[in-house]
Short mmCIF file of C-alpha atoms and ligand atoms in Angstrom, two decimals:
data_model
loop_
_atom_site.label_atom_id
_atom_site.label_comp_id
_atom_site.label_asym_id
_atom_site.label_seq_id
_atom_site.Cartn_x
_atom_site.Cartn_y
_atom_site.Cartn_z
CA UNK H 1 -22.21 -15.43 0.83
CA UNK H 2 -23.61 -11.78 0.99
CA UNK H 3 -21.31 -9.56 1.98
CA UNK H 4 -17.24 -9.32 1.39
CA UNK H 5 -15.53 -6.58 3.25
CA UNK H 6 -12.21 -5.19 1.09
CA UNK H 7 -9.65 -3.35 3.54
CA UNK H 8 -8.51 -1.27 0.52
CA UNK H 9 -6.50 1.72 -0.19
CA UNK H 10 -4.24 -0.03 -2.58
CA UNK H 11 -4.29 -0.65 -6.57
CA UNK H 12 -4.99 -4.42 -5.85
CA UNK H 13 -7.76 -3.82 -3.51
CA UNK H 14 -9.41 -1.31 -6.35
CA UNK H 15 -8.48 -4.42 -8.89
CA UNK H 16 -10.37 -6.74 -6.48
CA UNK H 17 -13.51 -4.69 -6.11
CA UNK H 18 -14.51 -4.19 -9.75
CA UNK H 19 -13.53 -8.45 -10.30
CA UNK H 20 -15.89 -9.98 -7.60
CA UNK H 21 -18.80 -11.53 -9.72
CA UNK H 22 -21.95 -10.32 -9.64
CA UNK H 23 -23.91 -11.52 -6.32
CA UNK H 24 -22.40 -10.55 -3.32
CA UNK H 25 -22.31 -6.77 -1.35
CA UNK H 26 -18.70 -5.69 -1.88
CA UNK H 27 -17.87 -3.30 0.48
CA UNK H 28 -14.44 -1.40 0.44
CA UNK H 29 -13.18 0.06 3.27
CA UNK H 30 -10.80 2.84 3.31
CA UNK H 31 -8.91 5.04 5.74
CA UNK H 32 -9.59 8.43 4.92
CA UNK H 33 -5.76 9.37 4.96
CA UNK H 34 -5.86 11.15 1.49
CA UNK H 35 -7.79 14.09 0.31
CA UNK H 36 -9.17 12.71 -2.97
CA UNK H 37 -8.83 8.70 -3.15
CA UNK H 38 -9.21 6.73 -6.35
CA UNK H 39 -12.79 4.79 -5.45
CA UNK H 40 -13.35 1.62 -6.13
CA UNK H 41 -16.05 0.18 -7.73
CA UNK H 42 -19.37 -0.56 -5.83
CA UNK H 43 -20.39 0.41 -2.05
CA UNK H 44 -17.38 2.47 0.02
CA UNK H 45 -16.79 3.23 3.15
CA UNK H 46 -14.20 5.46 4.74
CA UNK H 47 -12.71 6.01 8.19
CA UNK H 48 -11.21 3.53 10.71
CA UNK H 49 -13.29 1.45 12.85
CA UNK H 50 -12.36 2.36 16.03
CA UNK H 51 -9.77 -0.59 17.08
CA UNK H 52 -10.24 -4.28 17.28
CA UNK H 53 -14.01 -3.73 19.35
CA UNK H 54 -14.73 -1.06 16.40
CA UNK H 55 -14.09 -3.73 13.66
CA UNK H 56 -16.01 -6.64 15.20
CA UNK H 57 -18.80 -4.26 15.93
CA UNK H 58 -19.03 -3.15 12.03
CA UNK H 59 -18.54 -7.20 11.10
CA UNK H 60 -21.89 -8.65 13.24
CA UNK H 61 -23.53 -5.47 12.46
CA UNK H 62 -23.01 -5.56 8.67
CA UNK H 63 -23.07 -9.30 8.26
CA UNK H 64 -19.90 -9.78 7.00
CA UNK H 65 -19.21 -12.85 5.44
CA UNK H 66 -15.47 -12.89 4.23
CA UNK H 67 -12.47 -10.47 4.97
CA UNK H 68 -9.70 -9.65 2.30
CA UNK H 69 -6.84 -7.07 3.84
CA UNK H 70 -5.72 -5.99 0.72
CA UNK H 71 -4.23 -2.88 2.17
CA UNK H 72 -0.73 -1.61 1.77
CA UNK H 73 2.43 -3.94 2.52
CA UNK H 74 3.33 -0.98 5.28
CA UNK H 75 -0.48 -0.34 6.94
CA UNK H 76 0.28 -3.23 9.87
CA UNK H 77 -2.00 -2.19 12.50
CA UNK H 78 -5.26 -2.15 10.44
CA UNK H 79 -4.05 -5.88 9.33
CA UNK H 80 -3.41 -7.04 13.16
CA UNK H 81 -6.51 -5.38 13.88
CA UNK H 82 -8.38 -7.14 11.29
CA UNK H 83 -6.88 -10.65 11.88
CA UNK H 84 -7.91 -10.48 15.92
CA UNK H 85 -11.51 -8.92 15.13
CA UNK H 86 -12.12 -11.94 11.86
CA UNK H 87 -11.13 -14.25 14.52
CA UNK H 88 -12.92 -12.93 17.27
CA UNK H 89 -16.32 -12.88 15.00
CA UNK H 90 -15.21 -16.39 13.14
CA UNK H 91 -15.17 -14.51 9.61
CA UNK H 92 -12.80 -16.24 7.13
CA UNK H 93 -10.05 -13.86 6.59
CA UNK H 94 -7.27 -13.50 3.74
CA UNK H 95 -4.65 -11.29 3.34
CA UNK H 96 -3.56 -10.04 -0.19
CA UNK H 97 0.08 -8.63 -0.41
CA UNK H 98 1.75 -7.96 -3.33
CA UNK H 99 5.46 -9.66 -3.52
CA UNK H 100 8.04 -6.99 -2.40
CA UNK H 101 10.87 -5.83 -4.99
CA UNK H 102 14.54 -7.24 -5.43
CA UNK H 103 17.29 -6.28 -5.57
CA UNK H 104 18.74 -6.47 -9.20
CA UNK H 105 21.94 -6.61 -11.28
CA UNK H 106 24.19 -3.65 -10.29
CA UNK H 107 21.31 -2.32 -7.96
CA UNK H 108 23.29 -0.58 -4.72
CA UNK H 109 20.49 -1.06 -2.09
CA UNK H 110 20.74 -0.54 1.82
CA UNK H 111 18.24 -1.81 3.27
CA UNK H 112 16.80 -0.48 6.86
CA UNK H 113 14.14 -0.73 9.47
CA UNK H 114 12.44 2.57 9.51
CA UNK H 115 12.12 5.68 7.56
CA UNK H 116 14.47 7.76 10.23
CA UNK H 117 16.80 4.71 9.92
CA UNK H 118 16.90 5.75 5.80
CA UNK H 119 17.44 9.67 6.85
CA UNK H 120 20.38 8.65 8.85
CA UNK H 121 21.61 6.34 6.18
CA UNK H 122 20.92 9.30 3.54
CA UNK H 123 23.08 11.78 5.90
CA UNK H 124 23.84 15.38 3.71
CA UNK H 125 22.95 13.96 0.54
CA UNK H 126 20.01 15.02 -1.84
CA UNK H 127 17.44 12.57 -1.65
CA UNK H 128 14.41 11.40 -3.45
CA UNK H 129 12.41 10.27 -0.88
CA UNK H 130 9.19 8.27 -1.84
CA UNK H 131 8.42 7.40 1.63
CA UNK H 132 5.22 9.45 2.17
CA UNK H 133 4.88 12.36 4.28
CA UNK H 134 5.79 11.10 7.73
CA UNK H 135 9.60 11.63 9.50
CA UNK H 136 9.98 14.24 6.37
CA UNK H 137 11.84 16.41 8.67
CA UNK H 138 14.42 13.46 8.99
CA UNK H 139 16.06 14.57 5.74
CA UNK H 140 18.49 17.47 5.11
CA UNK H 141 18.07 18.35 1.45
CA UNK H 142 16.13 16.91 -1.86
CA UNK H 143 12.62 16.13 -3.36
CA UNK H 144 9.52 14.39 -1.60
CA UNK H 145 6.93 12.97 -3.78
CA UNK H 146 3.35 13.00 -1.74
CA UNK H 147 0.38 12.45 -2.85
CA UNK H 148 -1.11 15.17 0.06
CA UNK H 149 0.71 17.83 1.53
CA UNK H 150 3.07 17.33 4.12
CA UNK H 151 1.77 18.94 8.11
CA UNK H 152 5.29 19.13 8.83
CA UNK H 153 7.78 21.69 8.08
CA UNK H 154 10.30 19.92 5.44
CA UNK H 155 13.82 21.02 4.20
CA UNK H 156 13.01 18.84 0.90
CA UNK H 157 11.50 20.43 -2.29
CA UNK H 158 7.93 18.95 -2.67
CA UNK H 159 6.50 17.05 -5.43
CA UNK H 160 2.48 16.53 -5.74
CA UNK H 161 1.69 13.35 -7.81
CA UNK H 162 0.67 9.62 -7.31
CA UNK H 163 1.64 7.02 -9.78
CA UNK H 164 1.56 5.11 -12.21
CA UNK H 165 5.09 6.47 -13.13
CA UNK H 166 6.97 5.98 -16.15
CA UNK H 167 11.16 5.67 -16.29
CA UNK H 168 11.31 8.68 -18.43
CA UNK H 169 9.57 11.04 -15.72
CA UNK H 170 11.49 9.56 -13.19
CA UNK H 171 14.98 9.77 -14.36
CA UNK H 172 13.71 13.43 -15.55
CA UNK H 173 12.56 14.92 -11.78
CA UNK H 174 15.84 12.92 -10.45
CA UNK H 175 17.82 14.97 -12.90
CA UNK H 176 16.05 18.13 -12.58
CA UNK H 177 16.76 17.92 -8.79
CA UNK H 178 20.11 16.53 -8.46
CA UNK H 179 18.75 13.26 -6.82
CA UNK H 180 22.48 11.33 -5.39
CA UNK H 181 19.95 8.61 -3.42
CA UNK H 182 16.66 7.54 -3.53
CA UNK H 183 14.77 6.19 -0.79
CA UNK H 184 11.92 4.26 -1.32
CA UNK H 185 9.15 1.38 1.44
CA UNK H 186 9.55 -2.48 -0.34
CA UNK H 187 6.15 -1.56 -1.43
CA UNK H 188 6.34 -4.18 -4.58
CA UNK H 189 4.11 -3.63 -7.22
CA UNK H 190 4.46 -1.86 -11.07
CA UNK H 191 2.54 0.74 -10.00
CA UNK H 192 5.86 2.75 -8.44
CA UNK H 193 8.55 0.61 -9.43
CA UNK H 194 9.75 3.07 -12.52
CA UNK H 195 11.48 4.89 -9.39
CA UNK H 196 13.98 1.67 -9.31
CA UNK H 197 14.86 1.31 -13.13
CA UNK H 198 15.57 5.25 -13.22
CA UNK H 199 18.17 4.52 -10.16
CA UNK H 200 19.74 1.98 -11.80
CA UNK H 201 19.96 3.61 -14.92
CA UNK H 202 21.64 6.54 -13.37
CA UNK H 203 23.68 4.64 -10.92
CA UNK H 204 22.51 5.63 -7.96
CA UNK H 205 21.90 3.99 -4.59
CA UNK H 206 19.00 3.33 -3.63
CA UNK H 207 17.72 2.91 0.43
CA UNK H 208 14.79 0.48 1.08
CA UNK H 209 12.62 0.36 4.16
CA UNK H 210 11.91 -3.25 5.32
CA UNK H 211 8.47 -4.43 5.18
CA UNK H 212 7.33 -4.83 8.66
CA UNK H 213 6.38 -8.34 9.85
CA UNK H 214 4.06 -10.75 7.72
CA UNK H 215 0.74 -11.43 9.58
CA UNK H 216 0.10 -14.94 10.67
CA UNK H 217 -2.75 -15.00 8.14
CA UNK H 218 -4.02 -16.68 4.94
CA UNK H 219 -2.03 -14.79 2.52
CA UNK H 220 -1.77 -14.46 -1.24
CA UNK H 221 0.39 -12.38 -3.75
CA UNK H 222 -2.63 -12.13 -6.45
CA UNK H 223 -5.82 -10.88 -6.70
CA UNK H 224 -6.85 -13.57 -9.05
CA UNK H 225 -5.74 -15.69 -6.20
CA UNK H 226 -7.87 -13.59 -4.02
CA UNK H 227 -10.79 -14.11 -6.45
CA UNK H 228 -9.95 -17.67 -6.32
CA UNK H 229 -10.49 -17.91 -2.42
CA UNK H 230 -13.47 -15.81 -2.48
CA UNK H 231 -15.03 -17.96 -4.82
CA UNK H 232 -14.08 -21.24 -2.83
CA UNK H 233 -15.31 -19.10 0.77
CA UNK H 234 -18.60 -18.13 -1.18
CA UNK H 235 -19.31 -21.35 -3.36
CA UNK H 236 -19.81 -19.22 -6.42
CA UNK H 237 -18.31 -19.98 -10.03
CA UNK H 238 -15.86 -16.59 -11.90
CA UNK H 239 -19.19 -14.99 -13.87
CA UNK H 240 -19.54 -11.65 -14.75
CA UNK H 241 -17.58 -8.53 -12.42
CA UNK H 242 -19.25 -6.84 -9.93
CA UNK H 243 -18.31 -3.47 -11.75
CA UNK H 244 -15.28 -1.36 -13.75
N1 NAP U 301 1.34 2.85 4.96
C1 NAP U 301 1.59 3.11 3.69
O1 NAP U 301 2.75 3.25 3.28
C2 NAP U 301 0.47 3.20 2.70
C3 NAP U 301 0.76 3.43 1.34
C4 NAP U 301 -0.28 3.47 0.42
C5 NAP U 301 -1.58 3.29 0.84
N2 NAP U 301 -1.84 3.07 2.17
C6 NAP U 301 -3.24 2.88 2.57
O2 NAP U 301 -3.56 3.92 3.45
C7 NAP U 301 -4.41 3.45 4.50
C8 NAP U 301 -3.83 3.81 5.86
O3 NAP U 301 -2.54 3.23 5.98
P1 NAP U 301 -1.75 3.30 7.37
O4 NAP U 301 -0.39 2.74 7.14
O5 NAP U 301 -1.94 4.64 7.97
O6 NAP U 301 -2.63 2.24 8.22
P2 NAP U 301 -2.34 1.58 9.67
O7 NAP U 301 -1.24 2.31 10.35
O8 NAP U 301 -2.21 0.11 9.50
O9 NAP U 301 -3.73 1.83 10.38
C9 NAP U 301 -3.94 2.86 11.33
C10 NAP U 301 -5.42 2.98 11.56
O10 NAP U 301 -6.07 3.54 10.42
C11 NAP U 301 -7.32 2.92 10.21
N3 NAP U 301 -7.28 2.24 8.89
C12 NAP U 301 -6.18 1.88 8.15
N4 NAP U 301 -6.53 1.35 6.98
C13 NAP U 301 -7.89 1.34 6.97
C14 NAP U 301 -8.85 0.92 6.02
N5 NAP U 301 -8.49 0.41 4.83
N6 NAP U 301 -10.17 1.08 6.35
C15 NAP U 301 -10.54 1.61 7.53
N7 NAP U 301 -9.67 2.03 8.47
C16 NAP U 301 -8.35 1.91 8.18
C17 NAP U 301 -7.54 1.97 11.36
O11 NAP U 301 -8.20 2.74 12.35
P3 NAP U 301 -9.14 2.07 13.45
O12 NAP U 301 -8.24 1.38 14.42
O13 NAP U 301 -9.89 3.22 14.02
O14 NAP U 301 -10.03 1.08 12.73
C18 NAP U 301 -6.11 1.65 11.78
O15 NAP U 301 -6.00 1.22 13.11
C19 NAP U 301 -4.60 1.95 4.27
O16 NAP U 301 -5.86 1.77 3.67
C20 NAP U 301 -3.48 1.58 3.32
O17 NAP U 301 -3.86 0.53 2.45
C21 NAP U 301 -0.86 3.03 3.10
#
């Protein structure tokens, strides 16, 4: 195998990168959506592909052996698009998705199907909405945490940050700003889950968006079982990481 195409932009996909042993081209792909990414190790690229005919294009023209999606739980259409365009070019494809979260002992979650869904839920009460920037407008009064700037005009106070958070900060900034509900994607993962404990710890509800539909893909919940496949794909033994 030379070449192994990461569709990144997640924690896992970083994880991935820097674990691949020593041989192939590692290439991580990224959308471009935030100002100032955390890069992965080894070669990146950034920008979408231009659809389905964009991606198959980039796969014959780089040589792509192997395709892991390890983007977020919530990016569907750059998964769809990658599971038509591996399959188009017969390039062994494998999706790596984190588990989502669950519910736990005296949680109050609602769940619901889209972000304006959780605004409606929310109604007039102040909100801590970890969402991202989009349908900010949906919400009447709180705090968003975003990693960018909204576009959009917002009613909500604005936070700048991107995890790892801790329980202490987040029970803090709910405190500090009156937080009744949180709202929150099933993104799974430690990486943001802090948000969770500090609602159950203050008793609030929480609102969860629903993932949207699993691909019909390969799919694994690790990336040592990503490593695992890539190794299998490749016929390569673990040895040394690629780089971090
Ligand atoms: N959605 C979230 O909540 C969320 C949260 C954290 C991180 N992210 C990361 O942010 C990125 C964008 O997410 P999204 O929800 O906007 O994606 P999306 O809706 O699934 O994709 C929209 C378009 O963006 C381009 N794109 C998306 N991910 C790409 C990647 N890794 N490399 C190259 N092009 C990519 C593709 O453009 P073309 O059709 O032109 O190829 C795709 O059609 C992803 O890398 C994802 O892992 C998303």
């Amino acid at each position: 195998m030379r070449t192994v195409l990461v569709l990144g932009g997640t924690g896992e996909a970083r994880e991935l990168a820097a674990r691949v042993p020593a041989g192939p081209r590692v290439v991580s792909s990224l959308a471009g959506r935030v100002a100032s990414p955390r890069l992965p190790a080894g070669e990146v690229r950034v920008g979408g592909f231009g659809g389905v005919p964009g991606l198959v294009a980039y796969l014959r023209a780089e040589r792509v052996d192997a395709v892991v999606d390890a983007t977020h739980p919530f990016a569907d259409r750059i998964t769809a698009n990658a599971l038509a365009a591996t399959a188009e070019v017969g390039v062994p494809f494998l999706v790596l998705r984190r588990p989502g979260w669950a519910e736990g002992e005296g949680d109050r979650w609602t769940w619901v199907d889209s972000v304006a869904e959780a605004a409606a839920v929310v109604g007039a009460r102040r909100a801590f909405v970890t969402t991202g920037r989009q349908a900010l407008g949906a919400f009447a009064c709180g705090v968003a945490r975003v990693v960018d700037p909204p576009e959009e005009p917002t009613a909500l106070d604005v936070v700048l940050d991107r995890g790892p958070y801790t329980v202490a900060g987040e029970v803090g900034l709910m405190r500090r700003h009156g937080v009744e509900v949180l709202v929150t994607k099933d993104s799974g993962g430690a990486m943001t889950a802090a948000k969770l404990v500090a609602a159950r710890r203050l008793g609030l509800p929480v609102v969860v968006v629903r993932r949207p539909p699993a691909p019909d893909a390969p799919t694994v919940p690790t990336v040592d079982e990503a490593l695992a496949w890539l190794a299998a794909v490749g016929g390569w033994d673990a040895g040394p990481a690629h780089g971090g």
